[in-house]
CSV table of C-alpha atoms in Angstrom, one decimal:
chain,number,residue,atom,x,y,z
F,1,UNK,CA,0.0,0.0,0.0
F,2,UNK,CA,2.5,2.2,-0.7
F,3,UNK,CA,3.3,4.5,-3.0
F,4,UNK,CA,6.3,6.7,-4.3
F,5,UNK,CA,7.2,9.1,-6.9
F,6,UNK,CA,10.3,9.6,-8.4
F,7,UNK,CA,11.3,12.8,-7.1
F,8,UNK,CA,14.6,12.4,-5.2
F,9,UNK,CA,15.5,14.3,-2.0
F,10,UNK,CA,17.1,17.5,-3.9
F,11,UNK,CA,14.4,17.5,-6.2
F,12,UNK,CA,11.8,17.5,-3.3
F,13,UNK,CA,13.5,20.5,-1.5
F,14,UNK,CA,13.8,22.9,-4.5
F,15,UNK,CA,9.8,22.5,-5.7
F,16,UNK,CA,7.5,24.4,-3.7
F,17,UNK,CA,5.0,22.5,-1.7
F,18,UNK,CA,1.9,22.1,-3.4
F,19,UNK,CA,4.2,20.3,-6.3
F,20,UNK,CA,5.4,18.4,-3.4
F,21,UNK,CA,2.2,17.5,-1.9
F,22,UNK,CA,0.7,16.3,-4.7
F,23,UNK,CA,1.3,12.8,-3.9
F,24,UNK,CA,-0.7,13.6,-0.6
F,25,UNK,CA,-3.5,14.9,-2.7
F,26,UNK,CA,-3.8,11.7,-4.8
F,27,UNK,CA,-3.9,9.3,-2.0
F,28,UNK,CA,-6.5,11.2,-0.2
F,29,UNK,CA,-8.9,11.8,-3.7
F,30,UNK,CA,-8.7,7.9,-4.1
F,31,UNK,CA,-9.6,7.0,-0.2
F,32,UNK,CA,-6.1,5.6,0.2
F,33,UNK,CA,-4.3,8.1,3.1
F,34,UNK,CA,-4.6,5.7,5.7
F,35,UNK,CA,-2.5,3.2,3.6
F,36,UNK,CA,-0.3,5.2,1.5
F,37,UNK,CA,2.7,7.4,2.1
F,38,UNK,CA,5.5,8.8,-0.2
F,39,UNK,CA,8.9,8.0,0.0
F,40,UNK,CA,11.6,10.1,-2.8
F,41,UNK,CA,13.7,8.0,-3.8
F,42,UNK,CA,16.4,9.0,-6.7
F,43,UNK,CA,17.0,6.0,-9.2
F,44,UNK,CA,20.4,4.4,-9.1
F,45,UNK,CA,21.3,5.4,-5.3
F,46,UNK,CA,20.5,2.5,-2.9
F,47,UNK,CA,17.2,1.7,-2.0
F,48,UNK,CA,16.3,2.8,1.5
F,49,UNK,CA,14.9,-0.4,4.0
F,50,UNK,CA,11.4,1.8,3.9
F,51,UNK,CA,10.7,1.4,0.6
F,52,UNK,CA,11.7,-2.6,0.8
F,53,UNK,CA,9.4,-3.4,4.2
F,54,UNK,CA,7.4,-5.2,4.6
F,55,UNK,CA,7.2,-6.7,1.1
F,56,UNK,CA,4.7,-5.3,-1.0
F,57,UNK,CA,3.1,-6.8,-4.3
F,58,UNK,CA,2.6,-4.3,-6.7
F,59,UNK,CA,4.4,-0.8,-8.0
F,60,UNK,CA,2.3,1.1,-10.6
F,61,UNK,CA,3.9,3.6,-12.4
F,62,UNK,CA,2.7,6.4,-15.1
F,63,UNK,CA,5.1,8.0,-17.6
F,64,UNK,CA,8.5,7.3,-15.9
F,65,UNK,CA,10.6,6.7,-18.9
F,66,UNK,CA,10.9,10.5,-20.6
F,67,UNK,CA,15.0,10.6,-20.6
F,68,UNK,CA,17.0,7.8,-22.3
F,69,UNK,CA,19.8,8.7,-20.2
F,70,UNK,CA,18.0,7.6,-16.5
F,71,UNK,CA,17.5,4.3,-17.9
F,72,UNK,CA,20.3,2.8,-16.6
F,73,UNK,CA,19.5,4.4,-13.1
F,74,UNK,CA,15.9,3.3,-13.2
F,75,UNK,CA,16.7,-0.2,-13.9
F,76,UNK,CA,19.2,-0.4,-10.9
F,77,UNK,CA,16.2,1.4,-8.5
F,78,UNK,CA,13.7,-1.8,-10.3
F,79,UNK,CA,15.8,-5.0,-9.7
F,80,UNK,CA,16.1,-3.4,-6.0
F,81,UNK,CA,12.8,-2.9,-5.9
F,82,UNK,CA,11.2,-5.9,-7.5
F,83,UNK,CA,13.7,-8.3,-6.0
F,84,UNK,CA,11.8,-11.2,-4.7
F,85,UNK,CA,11.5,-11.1,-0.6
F,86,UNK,CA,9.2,-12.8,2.7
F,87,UNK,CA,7.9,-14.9,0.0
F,88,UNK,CA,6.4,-12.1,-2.3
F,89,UNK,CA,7.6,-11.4,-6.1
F,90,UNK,CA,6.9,-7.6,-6.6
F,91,UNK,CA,5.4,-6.8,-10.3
F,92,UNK,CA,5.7,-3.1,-11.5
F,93,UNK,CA,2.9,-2.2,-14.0
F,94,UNK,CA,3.8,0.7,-16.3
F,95,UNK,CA,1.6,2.9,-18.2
F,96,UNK,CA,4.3,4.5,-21.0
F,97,UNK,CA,3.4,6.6,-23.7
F,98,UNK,CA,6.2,5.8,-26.4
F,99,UNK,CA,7.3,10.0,-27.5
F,100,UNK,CA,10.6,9.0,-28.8
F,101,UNK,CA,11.0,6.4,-31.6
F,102,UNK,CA,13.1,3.6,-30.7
F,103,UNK,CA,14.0,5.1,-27.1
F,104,UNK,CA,11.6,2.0,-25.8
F,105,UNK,CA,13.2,-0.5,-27.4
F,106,UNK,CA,16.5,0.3,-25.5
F,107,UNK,CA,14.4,1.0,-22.4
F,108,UNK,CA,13.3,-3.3,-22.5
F,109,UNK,CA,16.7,-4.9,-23.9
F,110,UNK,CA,18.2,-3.1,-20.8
F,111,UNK,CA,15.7,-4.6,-18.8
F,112,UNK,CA,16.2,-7.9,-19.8
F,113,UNK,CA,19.9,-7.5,-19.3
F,114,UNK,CA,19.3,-6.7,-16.5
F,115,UNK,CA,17.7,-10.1,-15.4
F,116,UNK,CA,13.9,-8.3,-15.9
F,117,UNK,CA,10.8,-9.3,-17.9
F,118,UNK,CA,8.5,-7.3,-19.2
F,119,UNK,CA,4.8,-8.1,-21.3
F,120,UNK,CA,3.0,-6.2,-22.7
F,121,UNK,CA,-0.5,-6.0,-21.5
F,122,UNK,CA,-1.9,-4.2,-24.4
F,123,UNK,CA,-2.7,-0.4,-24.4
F,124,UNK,CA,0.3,0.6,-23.7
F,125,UNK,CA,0.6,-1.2,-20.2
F,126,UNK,CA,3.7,-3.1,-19.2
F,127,UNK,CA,3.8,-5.9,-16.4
F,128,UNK,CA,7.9,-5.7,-15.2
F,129,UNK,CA,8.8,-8.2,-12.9
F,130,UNK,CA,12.1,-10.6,-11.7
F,131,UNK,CA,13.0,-13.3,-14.0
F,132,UNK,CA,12.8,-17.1,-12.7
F,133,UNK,CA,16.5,-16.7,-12.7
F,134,UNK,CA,16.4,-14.3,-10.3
F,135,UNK,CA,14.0,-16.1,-8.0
């Protein structure tokens, strides 16, 4: 029941706080306060033990993948994150928008390099999750 944006710690200082409390504002207009909090987290630094306990089963994410050049550092923040744990395998599902021709196509050979699989779930939806191999 939780859920985090991407905004890292320096980002979340420097925007004023209604951009900062939007995350706030989301979890109370769909009834989820009491279960939801946000947690910045910068991709490629190490994953704080808060966003990793207790084990949760689902990430959603919407339009996360707008600069080639973060890929790497969102795929290292995603096998820390959907690394299986207490006996639950994490899935991310991703709503993407494709703006740049062929930047998703780099965006999933990294991912499978990277020892994740991703389907495609139709209108533009994408279920990301651990490989057996990683299991």
């Amino acid at each position: 029941d939780t859920q985090r944006c991407g905004w890292g710690d320096a980002d979340v200082r420097s925007r004023p706080a209604s951009q900062v409390h939007r995350c706030g504002a989301t979890f109370a207009l769909n009834g989820v306060q009491d279960r939801a909090r946000h947690v910045p987290h910068t991709w490629g630094e190490p994953v704080p033990p808060s966003l990793l306990e207790p084990p949760f089963p689902l990430i959603l994410a919407v339009d996360v993948l707008l600069y080639t050049p973060a890929y790497p550092a969102l795929i290292r923040s995603l096998q820390a994150l959907l690394e299986p744990r207490g006996g639950v395998k994490p899935r991310l599902l991703m709503n993407w928008e494709r703006r740049f021709k062929g930047a998703d196509d780099a965006f999933f050979d990294e991912l499978a390099a990277a020892g994740l699989e991703c389907f495609h779930l139709g209108s533009r939806v994408f279920d990301i999750s651990a490989t057996a191999s990683r299991l």
